[in-house]
Coordinates of C-alpha atoms in Angstrom, one line a residue:
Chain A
X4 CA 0.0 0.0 0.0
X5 CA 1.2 3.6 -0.6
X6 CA 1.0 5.8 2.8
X7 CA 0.8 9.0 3.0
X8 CA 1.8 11.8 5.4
X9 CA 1.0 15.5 5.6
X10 CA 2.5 18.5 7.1
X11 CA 1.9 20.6 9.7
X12 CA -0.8 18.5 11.4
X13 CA -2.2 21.8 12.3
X14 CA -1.7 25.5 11.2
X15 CA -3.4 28.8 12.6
X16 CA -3.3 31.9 10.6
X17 CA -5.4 34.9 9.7
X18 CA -7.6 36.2 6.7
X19 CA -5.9 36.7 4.0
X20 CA -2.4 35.0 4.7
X21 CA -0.9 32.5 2.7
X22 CA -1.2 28.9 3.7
X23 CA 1.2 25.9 2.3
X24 CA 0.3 21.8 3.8
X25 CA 2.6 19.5 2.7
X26 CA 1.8 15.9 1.5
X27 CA 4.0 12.9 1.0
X28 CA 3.4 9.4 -0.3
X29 CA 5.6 7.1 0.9
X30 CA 6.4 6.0 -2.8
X31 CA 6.4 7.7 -6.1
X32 CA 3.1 8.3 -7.6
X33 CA 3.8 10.8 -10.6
X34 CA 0.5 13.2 -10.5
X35 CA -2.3 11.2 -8.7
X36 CA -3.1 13.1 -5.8
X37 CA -6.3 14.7 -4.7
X38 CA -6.7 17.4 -2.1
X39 CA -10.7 17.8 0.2
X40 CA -11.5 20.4 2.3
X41 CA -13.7 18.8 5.1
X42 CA -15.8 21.4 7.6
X43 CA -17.0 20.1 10.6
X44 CA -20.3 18.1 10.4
X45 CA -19.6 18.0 6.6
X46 CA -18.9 15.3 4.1
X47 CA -15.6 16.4 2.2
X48 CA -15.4 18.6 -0.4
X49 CA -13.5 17.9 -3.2
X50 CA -10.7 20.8 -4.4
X51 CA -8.3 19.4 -7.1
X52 CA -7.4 16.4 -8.4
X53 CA -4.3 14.9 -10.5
X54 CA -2.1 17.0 -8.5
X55 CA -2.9 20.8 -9.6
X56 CA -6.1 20.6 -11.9
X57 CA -9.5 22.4 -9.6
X58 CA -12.6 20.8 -9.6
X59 CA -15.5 22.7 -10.8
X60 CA -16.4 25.8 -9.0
X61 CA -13.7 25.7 -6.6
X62 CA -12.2 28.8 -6.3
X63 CA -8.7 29.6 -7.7
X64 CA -7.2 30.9 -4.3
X65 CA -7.0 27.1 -3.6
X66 CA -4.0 26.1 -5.9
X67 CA -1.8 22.2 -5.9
X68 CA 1.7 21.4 -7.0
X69 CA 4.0 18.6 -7.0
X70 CA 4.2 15.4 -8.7
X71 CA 6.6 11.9 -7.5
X72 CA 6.4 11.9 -3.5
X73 CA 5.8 15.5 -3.0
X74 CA 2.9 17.7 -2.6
X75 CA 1.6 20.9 -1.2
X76 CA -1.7 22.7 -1.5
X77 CA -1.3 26.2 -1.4
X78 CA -4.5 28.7 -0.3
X79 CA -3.3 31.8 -1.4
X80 CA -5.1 34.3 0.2
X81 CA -7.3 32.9 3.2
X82 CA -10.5 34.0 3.1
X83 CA -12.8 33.0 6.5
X84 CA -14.9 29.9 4.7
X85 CA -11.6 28.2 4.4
X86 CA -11.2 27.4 7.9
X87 CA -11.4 23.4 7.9
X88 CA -9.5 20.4 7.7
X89 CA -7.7 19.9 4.5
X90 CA -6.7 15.9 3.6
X91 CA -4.3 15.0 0.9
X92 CA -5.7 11.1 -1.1
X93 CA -3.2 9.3 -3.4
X94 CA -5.0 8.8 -6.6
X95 CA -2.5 6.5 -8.5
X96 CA -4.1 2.9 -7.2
X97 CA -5.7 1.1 -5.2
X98 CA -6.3 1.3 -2.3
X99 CA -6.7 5.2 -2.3
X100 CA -5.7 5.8 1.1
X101 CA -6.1 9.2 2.6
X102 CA -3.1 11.6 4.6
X103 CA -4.3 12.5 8.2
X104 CA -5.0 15.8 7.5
X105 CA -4.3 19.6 8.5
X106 CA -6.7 21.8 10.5
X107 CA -6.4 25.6 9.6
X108 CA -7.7 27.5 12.0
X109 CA -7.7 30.5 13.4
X110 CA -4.6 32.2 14.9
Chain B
X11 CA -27.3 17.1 -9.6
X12 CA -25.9 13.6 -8.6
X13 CA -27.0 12.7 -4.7
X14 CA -25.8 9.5 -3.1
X15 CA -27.7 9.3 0.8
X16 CA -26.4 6.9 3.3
X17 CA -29.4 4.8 5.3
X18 CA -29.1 2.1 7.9
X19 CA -29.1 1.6 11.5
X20 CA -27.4 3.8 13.7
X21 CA -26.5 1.7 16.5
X22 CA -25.0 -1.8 16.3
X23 CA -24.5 -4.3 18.8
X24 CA -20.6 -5.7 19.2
X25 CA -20.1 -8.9 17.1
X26 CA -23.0 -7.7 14.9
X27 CA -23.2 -6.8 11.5
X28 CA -23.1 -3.3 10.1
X29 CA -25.3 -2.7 7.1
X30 CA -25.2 0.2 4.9
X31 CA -27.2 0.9 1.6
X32 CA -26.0 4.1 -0.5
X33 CA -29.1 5.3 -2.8
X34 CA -27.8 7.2 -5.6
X35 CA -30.1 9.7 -7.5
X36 CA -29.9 12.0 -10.3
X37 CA -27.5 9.8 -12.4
X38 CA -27.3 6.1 -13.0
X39 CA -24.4 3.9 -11.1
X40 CA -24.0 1.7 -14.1
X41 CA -22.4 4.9 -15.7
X42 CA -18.6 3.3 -17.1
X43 CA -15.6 5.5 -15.3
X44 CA -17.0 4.9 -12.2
X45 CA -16.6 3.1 -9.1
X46 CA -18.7 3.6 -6.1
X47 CA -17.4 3.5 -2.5
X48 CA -17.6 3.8 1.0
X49 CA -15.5 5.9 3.5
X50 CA -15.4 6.0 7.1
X51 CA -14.5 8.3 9.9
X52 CA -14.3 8.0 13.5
X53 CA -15.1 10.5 15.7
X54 CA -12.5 13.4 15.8
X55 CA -10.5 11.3 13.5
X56 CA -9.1 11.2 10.0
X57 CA -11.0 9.2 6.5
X58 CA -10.5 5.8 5.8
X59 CA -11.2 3.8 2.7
X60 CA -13.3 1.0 3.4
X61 CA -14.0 -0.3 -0.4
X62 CA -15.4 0.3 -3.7
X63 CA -17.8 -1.4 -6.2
X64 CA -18.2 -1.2 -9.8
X65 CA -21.4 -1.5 -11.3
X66 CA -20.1 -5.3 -12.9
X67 CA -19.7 -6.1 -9.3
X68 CA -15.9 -5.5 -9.0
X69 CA -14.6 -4.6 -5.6
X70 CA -11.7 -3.6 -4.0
X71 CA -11.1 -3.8 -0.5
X72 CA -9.2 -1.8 2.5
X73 CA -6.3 -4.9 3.2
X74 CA -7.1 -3.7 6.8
X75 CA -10.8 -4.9 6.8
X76 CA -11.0 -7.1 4.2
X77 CA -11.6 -10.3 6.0
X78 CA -14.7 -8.4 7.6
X79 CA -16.5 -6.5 4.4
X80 CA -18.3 -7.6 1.8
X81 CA -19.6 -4.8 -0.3
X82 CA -22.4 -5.2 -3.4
X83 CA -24.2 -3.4 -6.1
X84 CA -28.0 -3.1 -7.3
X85 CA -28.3 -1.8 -10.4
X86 CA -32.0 -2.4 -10.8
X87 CA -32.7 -0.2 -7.4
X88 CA -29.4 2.3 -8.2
X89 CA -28.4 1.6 -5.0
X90 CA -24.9 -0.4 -3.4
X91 CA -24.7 -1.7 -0.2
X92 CA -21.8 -2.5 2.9
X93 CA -21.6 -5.0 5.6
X94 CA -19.4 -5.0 8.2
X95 CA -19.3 -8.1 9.9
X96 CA -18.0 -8.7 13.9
X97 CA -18.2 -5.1 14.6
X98 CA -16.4 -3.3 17.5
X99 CA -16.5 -0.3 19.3
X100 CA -13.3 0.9 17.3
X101 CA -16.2 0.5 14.4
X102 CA -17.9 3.3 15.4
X103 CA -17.3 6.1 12.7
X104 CA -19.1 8.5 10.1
X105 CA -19.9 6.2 7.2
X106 CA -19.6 8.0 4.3
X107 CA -20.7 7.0 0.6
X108 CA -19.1 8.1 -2.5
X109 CA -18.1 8.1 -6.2
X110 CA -15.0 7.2 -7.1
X111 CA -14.1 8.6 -10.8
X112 CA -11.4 6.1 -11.8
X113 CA -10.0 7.7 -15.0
X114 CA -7.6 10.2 -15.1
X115 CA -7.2 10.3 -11.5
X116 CA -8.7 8.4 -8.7
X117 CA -11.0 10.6 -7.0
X118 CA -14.1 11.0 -4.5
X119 CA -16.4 13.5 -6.5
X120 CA -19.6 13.2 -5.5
X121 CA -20.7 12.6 -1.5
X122 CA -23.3 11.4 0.3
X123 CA -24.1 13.5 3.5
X124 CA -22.7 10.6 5.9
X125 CA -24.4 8.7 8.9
X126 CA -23.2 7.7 12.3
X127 CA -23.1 4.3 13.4
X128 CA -22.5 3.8 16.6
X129 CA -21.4 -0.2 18.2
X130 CA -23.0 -0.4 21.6
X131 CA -24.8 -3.0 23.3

């Protein structure tokens, strides 16, 4: 199975600053990775997919990057809806296990 | 709009069976690129893959609780289905259903709104 870790487990920061999590599989998996936003009480949301492409109607603050073991999700400028927990998914096979996840919230 | 809705009981008793049926509306789930799946998460915890179907009846399983699920498809009802046999209390979780886009990129698109099953006696 491919693992996969993400970093900071937790971030705090304010409106409008720039916030980077971190994502590693724990072997290469060229682009497929997937990135959900998950409020609480909420199923997740769905951001990007295949590494850096956004899904439909997300918004373009929300940006990915990275491709082999490496990846970070970048929110560019915060905005106060994107306070949630943010989980990385490795999307090159089965099974498509999920990272633990990074709360923003806050500072 | 695509809608998938979790039902079942919400409270199981330990070394029961935990049975889910995902209804999916506003799209058919014999559609080809598509798996369907279910999802878990315990309280305060991180998601965990439990399995996916396709509508052929395919599956894939978690390695982790494979000995335990058995998941199945309806087509005639659009609906797929998860049991969870010998349940614990470490069983206790959201259980979320989902579809799983399988070209391009493996992917959770589509949600249901999830439902708490709880292992109690």
């Amino acid at each position: 199975d491919i693992q996969m870790t993400q970093s900071p487990s937790s971030v705090s920061a304010s409106v409008g600053d720039r916030v980077t999590i971190t994502c590693r599989a724990s072997q290469g998996i060229s682009s497929w990775l997937a990135w959900y936003q998950q409020k609480p009480g909420k199923a997740p949301k769905l951001l990007i997919y295949a590494a850096s492409s956004l899904q439909s109607g997300v918004p373009s603050r929300f940006s990915g990057s990275g491709s082999g073991t490496d990846f970070t999700l970048t929110i560019s400028s915060l905005q106060p809806e994107d306070f949630a927990t943010y989980y990385c998914q490795q999307a090159n096979s089965f099974p498509p296990h999920f990272g633990p996840g990074t709360k923003v919230d806050i500072k | 709009q695509l809608q998938l809705q979790e039902s079942g009981p919400g409270l199981v008793k330990p070394s029961e069976t935990l049975s889910l049926t995902c209804t999916v509306s506003g799209g058919s789930i014999s559609s080809s690129s598509y798996y369907w799946g279910w999802i878990r998460q315990p309280p305060g915890k991180g998601l965990e893959w439990i399995g996916s179907i396709y509508y052929s009846g395919s599956t894939y399983y978690n390695p982790s609780l494979k000995s335990r699920v058995t998941i199945s498809v309806d087509t005639s009802k659009n609906q797929f289905s998860l049991k969870l046999s010998s349940v614990t209390a470490a069983d206790t979780a959201v259980y979320y259903c989902a579809r799983l886009v399988v070209v391009t990129a493996i992917r959770f698109d589509y949600w249901g709104q999830g439902t708490l099953v709880t292992v109690s006696s």
